[in-house]
Amino acid sequence: MTNQVGLYEKKYPANWVVMQNRILQAFYEMTLDEKRLLLLASSVVRLIDATEKDTIEITAKAFAEACNIQVDSAYTQLKDASETMMRRFFSYRNERGSRVNVQWVIRSIYEDGYVSLCFTDEVLLMLKVFDENNPFTKYKKEDVLKLKGEYSIDIYHLAKKHEAMSSWTMSLEEIREELALSKSYERINNLKVESSTQALKK
């Protein structure tokens, strides 16, 4: 794994977000700040070849600068996001077809000005292993972290995942299903238009 991570580091430096495509289905219920926290942590996980024992530290200052928010606000947003993420879990089917529930993080500590997270092995896999069996999407952090809309990061990820195609269309129903949108989004004008516009321009 070490040699692979060395290759990833050269190919995808710290200012790039790289994650498996299946992570989109796993984190759609997260708040905007939880997603921001995960995106910031993703490159650290990748570059140090993190295990469940490794703590990933994100400072309030780095969070504020990356997301273009005030530092005072970042302290509270970072604390709330880390505490909420601690209660999150997602599910998948294992090779025997059994449903497996997995927490995102196994430990979350908020210190004065930064948060420390320890991710589970399943999450670390989605943030470190990229190959033909684990399709992935990559983009620069600065292009996505300043997005403000509730679903802006999700739509951005979708757009980047399909950008190599000469054309790409999705029906409203497909978008609703992909992002697990509520019934209130049955009408197209209820989607966050500004979010999709920002995402597709990148």
Short mmCIF file of C-alpha atoms in Angstrom, two decimals:
data_model
loop_
_atom_site.label_atom_id
_atom_site.label_comp_id
_atom_site.label_asym_id
_atom_site.label_seq_id
_atom_site.Cartn_x
_atom_site.Cartn_y
_atom_site.Cartn_z
CA MET A 1 0.00 0.00 0.00
CA THR A 2 2.89 2.36 0.76
CA ASN A 3 4.11 2.35 -2.85
CA GLN A 4 0.59 3.02 -4.09
CA VAL A 5 0.18 5.95 -1.74
CA GLY A 6 3.53 7.32 -2.91
CA LEU A 7 2.18 7.21 -6.47
CA TYR A 8 -1.06 8.91 -5.43
CA GLU A 9 0.89 11.66 -3.66
CA LYS A 10 2.81 12.47 -6.83
CA LYS A 11 -0.26 12.27 -9.01
CA TYR A 12 -2.71 13.98 -6.65
CA PRO A 13 -1.11 16.61 -4.40
CA ALA A 14 -2.60 17.97 -1.17
CA ASN A 15 -4.77 20.58 -2.91
CA TRP A 16 -6.76 17.85 -4.69
CA VAL A 17 -9.80 15.99 -3.37
CA VAL A 18 -9.80 12.36 -4.54
CA MET A 19 -12.42 9.86 -3.43
CA GLN A 20 -14.24 6.80 -4.69
CA ASN A 21 -17.53 7.51 -6.45
CA ARG A 22 -19.49 5.35 -4.05
CA ILE A 23 -18.76 7.83 -1.28
CA LEU A 24 -21.33 10.17 -2.82
CA GLN A 25 -24.15 7.78 -2.02
CA ALA A 26 -22.78 7.36 1.49
CA PHE A 27 -22.55 11.02 2.50
CA TYR A 28 -25.61 12.62 0.91
CA GLU A 29 -27.36 13.02 4.27
CA MET A 30 -24.49 14.99 5.76
CA THR A 31 -24.68 18.70 6.42
CA LEU A 32 -22.68 21.07 4.26
CA ASP A 33 -20.06 21.52 7.01
CA GLU A 34 -19.69 17.77 7.51
CA LYS A 35 -19.00 17.37 3.80
CA ARG A 36 -16.49 20.22 3.94
CA LEU A 37 -14.75 18.55 6.86
CA LEU A 38 -14.58 15.24 5.00
CA LEU A 39 -13.20 16.90 1.86
CA LEU A 40 -10.49 18.67 3.85
CA ALA A 41 -9.56 15.46 5.65
CA SER A 42 -9.47 13.37 2.46
CA SER A 43 -6.07 14.52 1.24
CA VAL A 44 -4.49 14.05 4.69
CA VAL A 45 -5.83 10.50 4.83
CA ARG A 46 -4.43 9.77 1.38
CA LEU A 47 -1.00 11.27 1.85
CA ILE A 48 -0.17 9.70 5.21
CA ASP A 49 -1.75 6.32 4.35
CA ALA A 50 -3.93 6.66 7.45
CA THR A 51 -5.19 3.75 9.51
CA GLU A 52 -7.97 3.67 12.11
CA LYS A 53 -5.36 4.57 14.74
CA ASP A 54 -4.27 7.76 12.97
CA THR A 55 -5.87 11.06 13.96
CA ILE A 56 -6.66 13.51 11.19
CA GLU A 57 -6.46 17.10 12.43
CA ILE A 58 -8.30 19.99 10.81
CA THR A 59 -7.83 23.45 12.33
CA ALA A 60 -10.54 26.09 12.53
CA LYS A 61 -8.22 28.48 10.70
CA ALA A 62 -7.73 26.06 7.79
CA PHE A 63 -11.47 25.34 7.73
CA ALA A 64 -12.29 29.07 7.63
CA GLU A 65 -9.79 29.86 4.88
CA ALA A 66 -10.79 26.91 2.70
CA CYS A 67 -14.53 27.59 3.03
CA ASN A 68 -14.29 31.39 2.91
CA ILE A 69 -15.96 31.93 6.27
CA GLN A 70 -15.03 33.87 9.41
CA VAL A 71 -12.68 32.13 11.86
CA ASP A 72 -15.03 32.81 14.80
CA SER A 73 -17.83 31.07 12.93
CA ALA A 74 -15.52 28.25 11.84
CA TYR A 75 -14.86 27.23 15.45
CA THR A 76 -18.55 26.52 16.05
CA GLN A 77 -19.20 25.01 12.61
CA LEU A 78 -16.21 22.68 12.89
CA LYS A 79 -17.19 21.54 16.38
CA ASP A 80 -20.81 20.90 15.36
CA ALA A 81 -19.78 19.07 12.17
CA SER A 82 -17.35 16.77 14.01
CA GLU A 83 -19.92 15.92 16.69
CA THR A 84 -22.64 15.20 14.14
CA MET A 85 -20.32 13.08 12.00
CA MET A 86 -19.56 10.97 15.06
CA ARG A 87 -23.21 9.85 15.05
CA ARG A 88 -23.35 9.11 11.31
CA PHE A 89 -23.28 5.68 9.74
CA PHE A 90 -23.83 4.20 6.29
CA SER A 91 -24.69 0.70 5.07
CA TYR A 92 -23.52 -1.72 2.40
CA ARG A 93 -23.96 -5.40 1.48
CA ASN A 94 -21.00 -7.69 2.09
CA GLU A 95 -19.99 -10.68 -0.04
CA ARG A 96 -22.57 -12.85 1.75
CA GLY A 97 -25.32 -10.35 1.04
CA SER A 98 -25.61 -9.29 4.66
CA ARG A 99 -26.28 -5.66 5.48
CA VAL A 100 -23.33 -4.01 7.24
CA ASN A 101 -23.69 -0.73 9.14
CA VAL A 102 -20.52 1.34 9.45
CA GLN A 103 -19.75 4.49 11.41
CA TRP A 104 -17.89 7.26 9.61
CA VAL A 105 -15.55 7.95 12.52
CA ILE A 106 -14.64 5.95 15.61
CA ARG A 107 -13.24 8.88 17.57
CA SER A 108 -13.81 12.63 17.47
CA ILE A 109 -12.00 15.13 19.71
CA TYR A 110 -12.51 18.88 19.65
CA GLU A 111 -9.57 20.78 21.07
CA ASP A 112 -8.96 24.51 21.26
CA GLY A 113 -9.03 25.51 17.62
CA TYR A 114 -8.97 22.14 15.87
CA VAL A 115 -10.72 18.82 15.59
CA SER A 116 -9.17 15.34 15.51
CA LEU A 117 -10.94 12.49 13.72
CA CYS A 118 -10.21 8.78 13.41
CA PHE A 119 -11.99 7.24 10.42
CA THR A 120 -13.12 3.62 10.11
CA ASP A 121 -11.36 1.24 7.70
CA GLU A 122 -14.27 1.29 5.24
CA VAL A 123 -14.11 5.09 4.97
CA LEU A 124 -10.30 5.05 4.69
CA LEU A 125 -10.61 2.60 1.79
CA MET A 126 -12.89 5.01 -0.08
CA LEU A 127 -10.38 7.83 0.47
CA LYS A 128 -7.20 5.91 -0.43
CA VAL A 129 -7.78 3.17 -3.01
CA PHE A 130 -8.39 4.24 -6.63
CA ASP A 131 -8.36 1.75 -9.48
CA GLU A 132 -10.59 0.10 -12.09
CA ASN A 133 -12.42 -1.77 -9.34
CA ASN A 134 -12.90 1.38 -7.31
CA PRO A 135 -13.85 4.22 -9.71
CA PHE A 136 -13.05 7.65 -8.35
CA THR A 137 -13.49 11.35 -8.97
CA LYS A 138 -10.95 14.10 -8.40
CA TYR A 139 -11.10 17.89 -8.26
CA LYS A 140 -9.28 20.80 -6.68
CA LYS A 141 -10.32 21.75 -3.16
CA GLU A 142 -10.62 25.44 -3.92
CA ASP A 143 -13.18 24.71 -6.64
CA VAL A 144 -15.65 23.06 -4.29
CA LEU A 145 -15.15 24.06 -0.65
CA LYS A 146 -16.50 27.58 -1.10
CA LEU A 147 -19.82 26.35 -2.52
CA LYS A 148 -22.69 27.36 -0.26
CA GLY A 149 -25.84 25.54 -1.41
CA GLU A 150 -27.19 22.57 0.53
CA TYR A 151 -26.66 20.17 -2.40
CA SER A 152 -23.94 22.11 -4.22
CA ILE A 153 -21.09 19.74 -3.33
CA ASP A 154 -23.16 16.69 -4.31
CA ILE A 155 -24.07 18.19 -7.69
CA TYR A 156 -20.48 19.31 -8.24
CA HIS A 157 -19.25 15.76 -7.60
CA LEU A 158 -21.80 14.40 -10.06
CA ALA A 159 -20.71 16.88 -12.72
CA LYS A 160 -17.01 16.09 -12.25
CA LYS A 161 -17.70 12.36 -12.34
CA HIS A 162 -19.22 12.75 -15.82
CA GLU A 163 -16.99 15.51 -17.23
CA ALA A 164 -15.03 13.15 -19.51
CA MET A 165 -18.21 12.36 -21.43
CA SER A 166 -18.95 14.39 -24.54
CA SER A 167 -22.44 15.01 -23.17
CA TRP A 168 -24.30 14.12 -20.03
CA THR A 169 -27.94 14.38 -19.06
CA MET A 170 -29.89 13.26 -16.03
CA SER A 171 -33.62 13.36 -15.54
CA LEU A 172 -35.04 15.10 -12.49
CA GLU A 173 -36.06 11.69 -11.14
CA GLU A 174 -32.49 10.38 -11.58
CA ILE A 175 -31.09 13.41 -9.77
CA ARG A 176 -33.60 12.98 -6.95
CA GLU A 177 -32.71 9.29 -6.66
CA GLU A 178 -28.94 9.88 -6.88
CA LEU A 179 -28.98 12.55 -4.18
CA ALA A 180 -31.82 11.00 -2.15
CA LEU A 181 -33.79 14.24 -2.35
CA SER A 182 -37.05 14.63 -0.48
CA LYS A 183 -40.49 14.85 -2.08
CA SER A 184 -40.24 18.65 -1.95
CA TYR A 185 -37.86 18.42 -4.92
CA GLU A 186 -40.39 16.84 -7.27
CA ARG A 187 -40.59 20.16 -9.12
CA ILE A 188 -37.48 21.22 -11.00
CA ASN A 189 -37.70 24.80 -9.75
CA ASN A 190 -37.31 23.57 -6.18
CA LEU A 191 -33.75 22.43 -6.85
CA LYS A 192 -30.98 24.80 -5.88
CA VAL A 193 -30.37 26.30 -9.32
CA GLU A 194 -27.42 28.39 -8.15
CA SER A 195 -25.72 25.24 -6.84
CA SER A 196 -26.03 23.30 -10.08
CA THR A 197 -24.90 26.30 -12.10
CA GLN A 198 -21.77 26.72 -10.02
CA ALA A 199 -21.01 23.02 -10.18
CA LEU A 200 -21.42 22.61 -13.93
CA LYS A 201 -19.30 25.68 -14.71
CA LYS A 202 -16.26 24.13 -13.07
#
